[in-house]
Structure formats: structure tokens, C-alpha cells
Amino acid sequence: MKNIYSNILKFNNSNLKKIVKYLKKGGLVGIPTETVYGLAGNAYSDTTVKKIYQIKKRPSKNPLIIHYYSLAELEKDAILNKIFFKLYKKFCPGPITFVLRKKHFSNISVHASSKLKTIAVRFPDHFIIKKILKKIPFPLAIPSANKSGGVSPTSPIDVADEFKKKLKFIINGGSCKIGLESTVVDLTGKLKILRPGYISGKKIGQVIHVKVKLNKNSKKIKSPGMLKKHYSPDIPMKLNQKKSGKDNAFITFGKNYKKTRHTFNLSKKSNLNEAAKNLYKTFRKIKKMKYKKISVVKIPNRGIGIAINDRLKHAAR
Ligand code: TXA
Ligand code: MG
């Protein structure tokens, strides 16, 4: 039988050269970050960026995050402000994305930022992606490496399962340390958190000395019928359940739930970081086991628990 995972590459110097060459030619690569695996391509190239949208089946209106190695590089593309520098100093490289005003003469493909006047940027913290970024003369546009609307991948096998052999290379960087996507903060006006993540509003507030709230608008349901699911294993899901229906997959947290063959405990020790790391892995496992329904217990809404609950809410819509 043909090895369906043969496009997963071990990370070493000769493969690093191969990857760099391939990215320079306009190729797309499955790449590990500290949050989730991404699908990386040259952010300056219209053709490459269009390929990202195509392979992910991503609506062109949903802009991409541009990943950088150095501030000097970012300065060519975005207008930086005081708050940005404070947060950069504290958290970067790390799991935080900033939405900034785009510079008029930026070389970033207009498709990557969906023709907006803003751009989302991030400095990822994983030794593999840092080595790659250091060796290429352009930043990388990197969405999570999953089909649009689905569950983000947290291992190279997940990426291969998403795109099969459509990707020539997926770099093996093991399991992602965090397991949920970066916190997205809008710095183009009054600071807003557009997507919660490992770096909480509380931690951000401590750096800039204001109380930060989650953006209310992003939670607003404009037209329920038009709501698109996100981060979703595409299985009906009920949240805040005390017990599970018969034959449902039951996602639990902590020690208070009886273990059965249908329970999937995110963290027996009630550790929210561990739960975050296990969430998408668990969704994928449950999907592979062909469950028809999922029940989830209540997850504490503090720290990264806020991000877990945000993803659960989107997945359950
Ligand atoms: O952790 C992460 O951020 C991962 C890894 C691979 O870096 N990437 C990721 O990318 O989650 P993606 O494409 O799956 O999510 C990007 C999010 C989307 O919600 C998108 O709408 C938002 O960032 N975004 C991008 N550009 C934006 C902009 N100019 N204004 C507001 N939101 C933006
Ligand atoms: Mg995504």
C-alpha cells in the first residue's frame, strides 16, 4: 500500500533548503507553529496567495495573517503604533496577531488582506518556522492548514488528512504546544480582541494598563440563517451538558465525570492549557470514530478557557 503520509518531511538542513527553494518558487507548505499547523506561501505573490484560497476553499473576503521574522520587515508593510510596540515587546514572538493599518506601498498581495486597508500580522514562535522565515526574502501568508470552516490541525498527520497529496511538503514539527489559534487584537482604533487565544484580554490589559473586553460585535449574530460554522468537526454538538445522551461522544473536563468508552476527557487534572491542547485533537478523534452527536460539559470561562469556549460556541452553531 502506498504511504499516504509520505509528504511529511523530517526537519533537517537538507529539507530546510528544499522547503526554502520551494517557497521561493511559489509553492505552498504545511508548516508547524506554536498554535496550530498552517498552510504557508509567499505573501507578496498574488498567484501563491490565490492558491491558498483555492486549496482551502476559503471565501476571498476572509483575510490572511502575515507572518514575519523581524520588525524591520514588518515596518515596510504596516503602520506601527505605541500600543503595538508595548505588546510586541511583551509577547513576541508568540501566539498573538495584530491588526494594523496597511502601508500604501506595501508589497503584500491585495488578495491576502481581502483588499482591506488593514493587515493582520504575527511573529510565530516555533524554531522551524523561524528558521524558514530567516532564510526567505518575503513574509509568509499562513492560514490554519484546514479546509475553510473546519477544525485547525495540530499535527502533521492532521494536515495530510485535510489535503491528502495536494501538498508536496508538510514539515513534521510534532504536536503544537498550544493547540488553539493565536489571539487576534485590532489596534487600528480602540483595542479590541477579535479572536480570543492563549494570551488573554487580562494579560493584554496588564501591559497597556486598561481593562480589555472581548469585541461584542464579533459575537453579534447578524442573520442566524447565514451563520457559517467555524472550527467545526461538522457533527451536531450540545454545550454545557451535565450528562451525555446515549451513544453520544461526551467531551469532559476534570474528575467529576464517570469514564466510559464514549468519554473524551480534555484534562483530568482540570488544567485549561492541557484542555486547549487536546480540544481539536479530540474533535478529530471523535470524527474518525464516526460519532453522530457530541455533548460537551461546561468549561471554566477564564484564561485560555475563554478561547476554548469561543471555539466550542462556533463549532456548535
Ligand atoms: O495561530 C494562528 O493565528 C494560525 C497560525 C497558522 O499562525 N493562523 C490562523 O489563521 O489561525 P486563519 O487564517 O485560520 O485565521 C485568521 C483570522 C481570521 O479570523 C481572519 O478573519 C482574521 O484572522 N484576520 C485576518 N486579517 C484580518 C484583518 N485585516 N482584520 C481583521 N481580521 C483579520
Ligand atoms: Mg483558520
Short mmCIF file of C-alpha atoms and ligand atoms in Angstrom, two decimals:
data_model
loop_
_atom_site.label_atom_id
_atom_site.label_comp_id
_atom_site.label_asym_id
_atom_site.label_seq_id
_atom_site.Cartn_x
_atom_site.Cartn_y
_atom_site.Cartn_z
CA MET A 1 0.00 0.00 0.00
CA LYS A 2 1.21 3.48 -0.82
CA ASN A 3 2.16 5.54 2.20
CA ILE A 4 -0.42 8.31 2.34
CA TYR A 5 1.79 10.27 4.70
CA SER A 6 4.94 10.24 2.55
CA ASN A 7 4.78 14.02 2.01
CA ILE A 8 5.50 14.58 5.73
CA LEU A 9 9.14 15.65 5.99
CA LYS A 10 11.53 15.37 8.86
CA PHE A 11 13.05 18.75 9.64
CA ASN A 12 16.78 18.81 8.91
CA ASN A 13 19.19 21.06 6.99
CA SER A 14 18.76 19.44 3.61
CA ASN A 15 14.95 19.55 3.90
CA LEU A 16 15.14 23.17 5.08
CA LYS A 17 16.94 24.01 1.82
CA LYS A 18 14.32 22.12 -0.18
CA ILE A 19 11.46 23.96 1.54
CA VAL A 20 13.06 27.38 1.14
CA LYS A 21 13.61 26.75 -2.57
CA TYR A 22 10.03 25.56 -2.98
CA LEU A 23 8.57 28.60 -1.17
CA LYS A 24 10.69 30.91 -3.35
CA LYS A 25 9.21 29.20 -6.42
CA GLY A 26 5.69 29.97 -5.16
CA GLY A 27 4.86 26.63 -3.53
CA LEU A 28 2.62 26.03 -0.50
CA VAL A 29 3.97 24.16 2.52
CA GLY A 30 2.30 22.69 5.62
CA ILE A 31 4.21 24.20 8.48
CA PRO A 32 4.16 23.90 12.31
CA THR A 33 3.67 26.91 14.58
CA GLU A 34 3.27 27.06 18.35
CA THR A 35 -0.51 27.46 17.95
CA VAL A 36 -1.70 25.23 15.08
CA TYR A 37 -0.29 24.00 11.75
CA GLY A 38 -0.50 26.48 8.91
CA LEU A 39 -0.51 26.50 5.13
CA ALA A 40 2.34 28.82 4.18
CA GLY A 41 3.07 30.74 0.97
CA ASN A 42 4.79 33.91 -0.25
CA ALA A 43 2.62 36.81 0.93
CA TYR A 44 3.99 39.08 -1.83
CA SER A 45 2.79 36.81 -4.63
CA ASP A 46 -0.76 37.15 -5.94
CA THR A 47 -0.65 33.73 -7.59
CA THR A 48 0.56 31.99 -4.45
CA VAL A 49 -1.99 33.71 -2.24
CA LYS A 50 -4.78 32.82 -4.66
CA LYS A 51 -3.65 29.19 -4.48
CA ILE A 52 -4.05 29.30 -0.68
CA TYR A 53 -7.68 30.43 -1.02
CA GLN A 54 -8.34 27.83 -3.66
CA ILE A 55 -6.97 24.82 -1.83
CA LYS A 56 -8.67 25.83 1.45
CA LYS A 57 -11.93 26.74 -0.33
CA ARG A 58 -11.75 29.93 1.70
CA PRO A 59 -14.07 32.84 0.90
CA SER A 60 -11.98 35.64 -0.64
CA LYS A 61 -13.48 38.06 1.91
CA ASN A 62 -11.68 36.36 4.81
CA PRO A 63 -8.16 37.87 5.03
CA LEU A 64 -4.98 36.00 5.96
CA ILE A 65 -2.44 36.57 8.73
CA ILE A 66 1.02 37.60 7.51
CA HIS A 67 3.89 36.02 9.43
CA TYR A 68 7.19 37.85 9.99
CA TYR A 69 10.61 37.22 11.44
CA SER A 70 11.69 40.81 12.11
CA LEU A 71 10.22 44.18 12.98
CA ALA A 72 12.28 45.80 10.21
CA GLU A 73 10.43 43.69 7.67
CA LEU A 74 7.04 44.48 9.16
CA GLU A 75 7.73 48.21 9.05
CA LYS A 76 7.63 48.04 5.26
CA ASP A 77 4.03 46.83 5.33
CA ALA A 78 2.23 48.24 8.38
CA ILE A 79 1.89 51.46 10.34
CA LEU A 80 3.05 50.69 13.86
CA ASN A 81 1.82 52.48 16.97
CA LYS A 82 2.70 52.80 20.67
CA ILE A 83 0.39 50.07 21.88
CA PHE A 84 1.73 47.74 19.22
CA PHE A 85 5.31 48.25 20.47
CA LYS A 86 4.29 47.59 24.07
CA LEU A 87 2.53 44.36 23.18
CA TYR A 88 5.27 43.32 20.77
CA LYS A 89 7.90 43.75 23.47
CA LYS A 90 5.95 41.68 25.94
CA PHE A 91 4.54 38.87 23.81
CA CYS A 92 6.55 38.44 20.59
CA PRO A 93 7.47 36.11 19.16
CA GLY A 94 4.32 34.43 20.41
CA PRO A 95 0.67 33.50 19.87
CA ILE A 96 -0.71 36.98 19.21
CA THR A 97 -1.84 38.60 15.95
CA PHE A 98 -2.14 42.36 15.47
CA VAL A 99 -4.49 44.07 13.05
CA LEU A 100 -2.79 47.28 11.88
CA ARG A 101 -3.18 49.84 9.13
CA LYS A 102 -1.55 48.68 5.92
CA LYS A 103 1.10 50.93 4.37
CA HIS A 104 0.17 52.29 0.99
CA PHE A 105 3.32 50.98 -0.68
CA SER A 106 3.29 47.58 0.98
CA ASN A 107 4.17 44.64 -1.27
CA ILE A 108 1.69 42.31 0.41
CA SER A 109 -0.71 40.83 -2.12
CA VAL A 110 -4.05 42.66 -2.03
CA HIS A 111 -5.74 39.28 -2.04
CA ALA A 112 -4.08 38.32 1.27
CA SER A 113 -5.77 41.22 3.01
CA SER A 114 -9.02 40.87 1.06
CA LYS A 115 -8.48 44.37 -0.34
CA LEU A 116 -8.83 45.89 3.14
CA LYS A 117 -6.81 48.88 4.34
CA THR A 118 -5.66 46.85 7.32
CA ILE A 119 -3.42 43.81 7.70
CA ALA A 120 -3.15 41.12 10.35
CA VAL A 121 0.43 40.30 11.34
CA ARG A 122 2.14 37.87 13.66
CA PHE A 123 5.59 36.75 14.80
CA PRO A 124 5.29 33.00 15.34
CA ASP A 125 7.34 31.26 17.99
CA HIS A 126 8.43 27.89 16.70
CA PHE A 127 12.05 27.13 15.84
CA ILE A 128 11.17 25.60 12.45
CA ILE A 129 9.13 28.50 11.12
CA LYS A 130 11.65 30.99 12.49
CA LYS A 131 14.47 29.23 10.61
CA ILE A 132 12.44 29.30 7.40
CA LEU A 133 11.40 32.96 7.72
CA LYS A 134 15.02 33.93 8.32
CA LYS A 135 16.06 32.37 5.03
CA ILE A 136 13.44 33.88 2.70
CA PRO A 137 13.17 37.48 1.44
CA PHE A 138 9.39 37.74 1.96
CA PRO A 139 6.87 37.25 4.78
CA LEU A 140 4.53 34.25 4.72
CA ALA A 141 0.75 34.32 4.44
CA ILE A 142 -0.35 31.46 6.71
CA PRO A 143 -3.92 30.46 7.49
CA SER A 144 -4.55 27.35 9.55
CA ALA A 145 -3.97 24.28 7.36
CA ASN A 146 -7.57 23.05 7.16
CA LYS A 147 -10.46 23.37 4.74
CA SER A 148 -12.38 26.56 5.41
CA GLY A 149 -14.79 26.25 8.35
CA GLY A 150 -13.21 23.05 9.68
CA VAL A 151 -11.01 22.14 12.61
CA SER A 152 -7.46 23.52 12.71
CA PRO A 153 -4.73 20.88 12.53
CA THR A 154 -2.37 20.38 15.46
CA SER A 155 -0.15 17.65 13.99
CA PRO A 156 1.40 16.92 10.56
CA ILE A 157 -0.94 13.94 10.14
CA ASP A 158 -3.95 16.25 10.56
CA VAL A 159 -2.61 18.41 7.72
CA ALA A 160 -2.12 15.37 5.50
CA ASP A 161 -5.66 14.20 6.34
CA GLU A 162 -7.02 17.61 5.26
CA PHE A 163 -5.23 18.00 1.93
CA LYS A 164 -4.01 14.48 1.10
CA LYS A 165 -1.37 14.68 -1.64
CA LYS A 166 -2.37 18.16 -2.76
CA LEU A 167 0.55 19.42 -0.68
CA LYS A 168 4.03 18.43 -1.77
CA PHE A 169 5.59 19.07 1.63
CA ILE A 170 4.35 19.06 5.22
CA ILE A 171 7.03 19.67 7.81
CA ASN A 172 6.95 17.47 10.88
CA GLY A 173 7.25 19.63 13.97
CA GLY A 174 5.34 17.25 16.27
CA SER A 175 2.24 18.31 18.18
CA CYS A 176 1.56 22.03 18.59
CA LYS A 177 2.37 23.39 22.04
CA ILE A 178 -0.81 25.49 22.39
CA GLY A 179 -3.32 23.79 20.08
CA LEU A 180 -5.62 26.82 19.51
CA GLU A 181 -5.16 29.71 17.07
CA SER A 182 -3.49 32.98 18.12
CA THR A 183 -5.30 35.81 19.90
CA VAL A 184 -6.27 38.44 17.29
CA VAL A 185 -6.23 42.07 18.52
CA ASP A 186 -7.37 45.02 16.48
CA LEU A 187 -5.06 48.01 17.07
CA THR A 188 -6.50 50.28 14.38
CA GLY A 189 -8.72 52.10 16.89
CA LYS A 190 -9.58 51.40 20.50
CA LEU A 191 -8.05 48.00 21.24
CA LYS A 192 -10.45 45.13 20.56
CA ILE A 193 -10.00 41.39 20.82
CA LEU A 194 -11.41 39.88 17.64
CA ARG A 195 -10.47 36.30 18.48
CA PRO A 196 -9.53 35.13 22.00
CA GLY A 197 -6.49 32.87 22.43
CA TYR A 198 -3.73 31.80 24.79
CA ILE A 199 -2.83 35.43 25.50
CA SER A 200 -5.90 36.63 27.35
CA GLY A 201 -7.53 40.06 27.48
CA LYS A 202 -6.46 40.21 31.11
CA LYS A 203 -2.76 39.75 30.24
CA ILE A 204 -3.04 42.31 27.45
CA GLY A 205 -4.78 44.75 29.80
CA GLN A 206 -1.96 44.41 32.32
CA VAL A 207 0.57 45.55 29.71
CA ILE A 208 -1.35 48.54 28.42
CA HIS A 209 -2.99 49.41 31.76
CA VAL A 210 -6.63 49.30 30.61
CA LYS A 211 -9.37 46.79 31.06
CA VAL A 212 -9.76 44.86 27.80
CA LYS A 213 -13.04 43.30 26.78
CA LEU A 214 -13.88 40.88 24.05
CA ASN A 215 -15.26 42.59 20.97
CA LYS A 216 -19.05 42.44 21.24
CA ASN A 217 -19.62 42.89 17.52
CA SER A 218 -17.74 39.76 16.63
CA LYS A 219 -20.22 37.84 18.78
CA LYS A 220 -23.28 39.52 17.32
CA ILE A 221 -25.45 37.26 15.22
CA LYS A 222 -26.46 39.33 12.22
CA SER A 223 -28.56 36.76 10.48
CA PRO A 224 -28.77 33.36 12.16
CA GLY A 225 -29.65 31.60 8.92
CA MET A 226 -26.48 32.84 7.33
CA LEU A 227 -24.21 31.90 10.15
CA LYS A 228 -21.26 29.94 8.93
CA LYS A 229 -19.87 27.26 11.18
CA HIS A 230 -16.26 27.53 12.18
CA TYR A 231 -13.70 25.34 13.90
CA SER A 232 -16.27 22.62 13.42
CA PRO A 233 -15.98 18.83 13.14
CA ASP A 234 -19.39 19.02 11.41
CA ILE A 235 -21.20 16.89 13.96
CA PRO A 236 -24.18 18.28 15.95
CA MET A 237 -22.83 19.47 19.28
CA LYS A 238 -24.52 20.44 22.56
CA LEU A 239 -22.64 22.57 25.09
CA ASN A 240 -22.84 22.92 28.89
CA GLN A 241 -24.20 19.40 29.36
CA LYS A 242 -24.15 17.60 32.72
CA LYS A 243 -24.51 14.19 31.14
CA SER A 244 -24.40 12.74 27.70
CA GLY A 245 -27.14 11.27 25.56
CA LYS A 246 -26.92 7.57 24.74
CA ASP A 247 -24.11 6.79 22.28
CA ASN A 248 -23.03 10.44 22.03
CA ALA A 249 -19.39 11.30 22.26
CA PHE A 250 -19.02 13.04 25.63
CA ILE A 251 -16.29 15.67 25.98
CA THR A 252 -15.47 16.17 29.65
CA PHE A 253 -13.10 18.19 31.82
CA GLY A 254 -11.82 17.33 35.32
CA LYS A 255 -12.55 14.38 37.59
CA ASN A 256 -16.29 14.62 38.11
CA TYR A 257 -17.45 12.52 35.20
CA LYS A 258 -17.65 8.76 35.03
CA LYS A 259 -15.30 7.30 32.44
CA THR A 260 -16.99 5.25 29.74
CA ARG A 261 -15.89 4.28 26.26
CA HIS A 262 -17.70 7.35 24.97
CA THR A 263 -15.97 9.91 27.21
CA PHE A 264 -13.10 12.04 25.99
CA ASN A 265 -11.53 13.96 28.85
CA LEU A 266 -9.80 17.20 27.80
CA SER A 267 -7.89 17.35 31.09
CA LYS A 268 -8.30 15.02 34.06
CA LYS A 269 -6.26 17.49 36.12
CA SER A 270 -8.67 20.34 35.21
CA ASN A 271 -5.79 22.14 33.51
CA LEU A 272 -7.13 24.58 30.89
CA ASN A 273 -3.87 24.70 28.89
CA GLU A 274 -3.95 20.94 28.59
CA ALA A 275 -7.62 21.11 27.59
CA ALA A 276 -6.84 23.67 24.86
CA LYS A 277 -4.11 21.44 23.51
CA ASN A 278 -6.48 18.47 23.41
CA LEU A 279 -9.60 20.17 22.03
CA TYR A 280 -9.01 19.89 18.26
CA LYS A 281 -7.28 16.53 18.65
CA THR A 282 -10.42 15.28 20.39
CA PHE A 283 -12.73 16.70 17.68
CA ARG A 284 -10.71 14.86 15.05
CA LYS A 285 -10.68 11.60 17.03
CA ILE A 286 -14.46 11.74 17.50
CA LYS A 287 -14.97 12.43 13.81
CA LYS A 288 -12.76 9.47 12.83
CA MET A 289 -14.80 7.26 15.18
CA LYS A 290 -17.93 8.35 13.28
CA TYR A 291 -19.98 9.60 16.23
CA LYS A 292 -23.27 11.23 15.22
CA LYS A 293 -23.60 13.63 18.17
CA ILE A 294 -21.35 15.33 20.68
CA SER A 295 -22.16 16.57 24.19
CA VAL A 296 -19.71 18.84 25.97
CA VAL A 297 -19.56 19.71 29.68
CA LYS A 298 -19.23 23.29 30.89
CA ILE A 299 -15.66 24.57 30.61
CA PRO A 300 -14.47 27.27 33.07
CA ASN A 301 -14.52 30.65 31.35
CA ARG A 302 -11.18 32.07 32.47
CA GLY A 303 -7.70 32.34 30.92
CA ILE A 304 -7.48 30.18 27.80
CA GLY A 305 -10.88 28.74 28.82
CA ILE A 306 -12.35 31.86 27.20
CA ALA A 307 -10.76 30.82 23.89
CA ILE A 308 -11.90 27.21 24.33
CA ASN A 309 -15.49 28.37 24.88
CA ASP A 310 -15.28 30.70 21.89
CA ARG A 311 -14.25 27.80 19.61
CA LEU A 312 -16.88 25.50 21.13
CA LYS A 313 -19.61 28.09 20.51
CA HIS A 314 -18.59 28.46 16.88
CA ALA A 315 -18.30 24.71 16.40
CA ALA A 316 -21.75 24.13 17.88
CA ARG A 317 -23.61 26.64 15.72
O1 TXA B 1 -2.47 30.90 15.25
C1 TXA B 1 -2.78 31.37 14.17
O2 TXA B 1 -3.13 32.56 14.05
C2 TXA B 1 -2.74 30.44 12.95
C3 TXA B 1 -1.28 30.04 12.70
C4 TXA B 1 -1.13 29.18 11.48
O3 TXA B 1 -0.48 31.18 12.62
N1 TXA B 1 -3.34 31.07 11.82
C5 TXA B 1 -4.67 31.27 11.71
O4 TXA B 1 -5.06 31.83 10.51
O5 TXA B 1 -5.46 30.98 12.58
P1 TXA B 1 -6.58 31.81 9.99
O6 TXA B 1 -6.49 32.27 8.60
O7 TXA B 1 -7.13 30.46 10.20
O8 TXA B 1 -7.29 32.90 10.86
C6 TXA B 1 -7.02 34.26 10.63
C7 TXA B 1 -8.00 35.13 11.36
C8 TXA B 1 -9.35 35.09 10.70
O9 TXA B 1 -10.34 35.09 11.71
C9 TXA B 1 -9.38 36.40 9.90
O10 TXA B 1 -10.68 36.87 9.69
C10 TXA B 1 -8.58 37.32 10.81
O11 TXA B 1 -7.55 36.50 11.31
N2 TXA B 1 -7.98 38.45 10.05
C11 TXA B 1 -7.04 38.42 9.11
N3 TXA B 1 -6.80 39.65 8.61
C12 TXA B 1 -7.62 40.50 9.25
C13 TXA B 1 -7.86 41.91 9.18
N4 TXA B 1 -7.20 42.69 8.35
N5 TXA B 1 -8.80 42.42 10.01
C14 TXA B 1 -9.48 41.63 10.88
N6 TXA B 1 -9.31 40.30 10.98
C15 TXA B 1 -8.39 39.73 10.19
MG MG B 2 -8.46 29.03 10.40
#
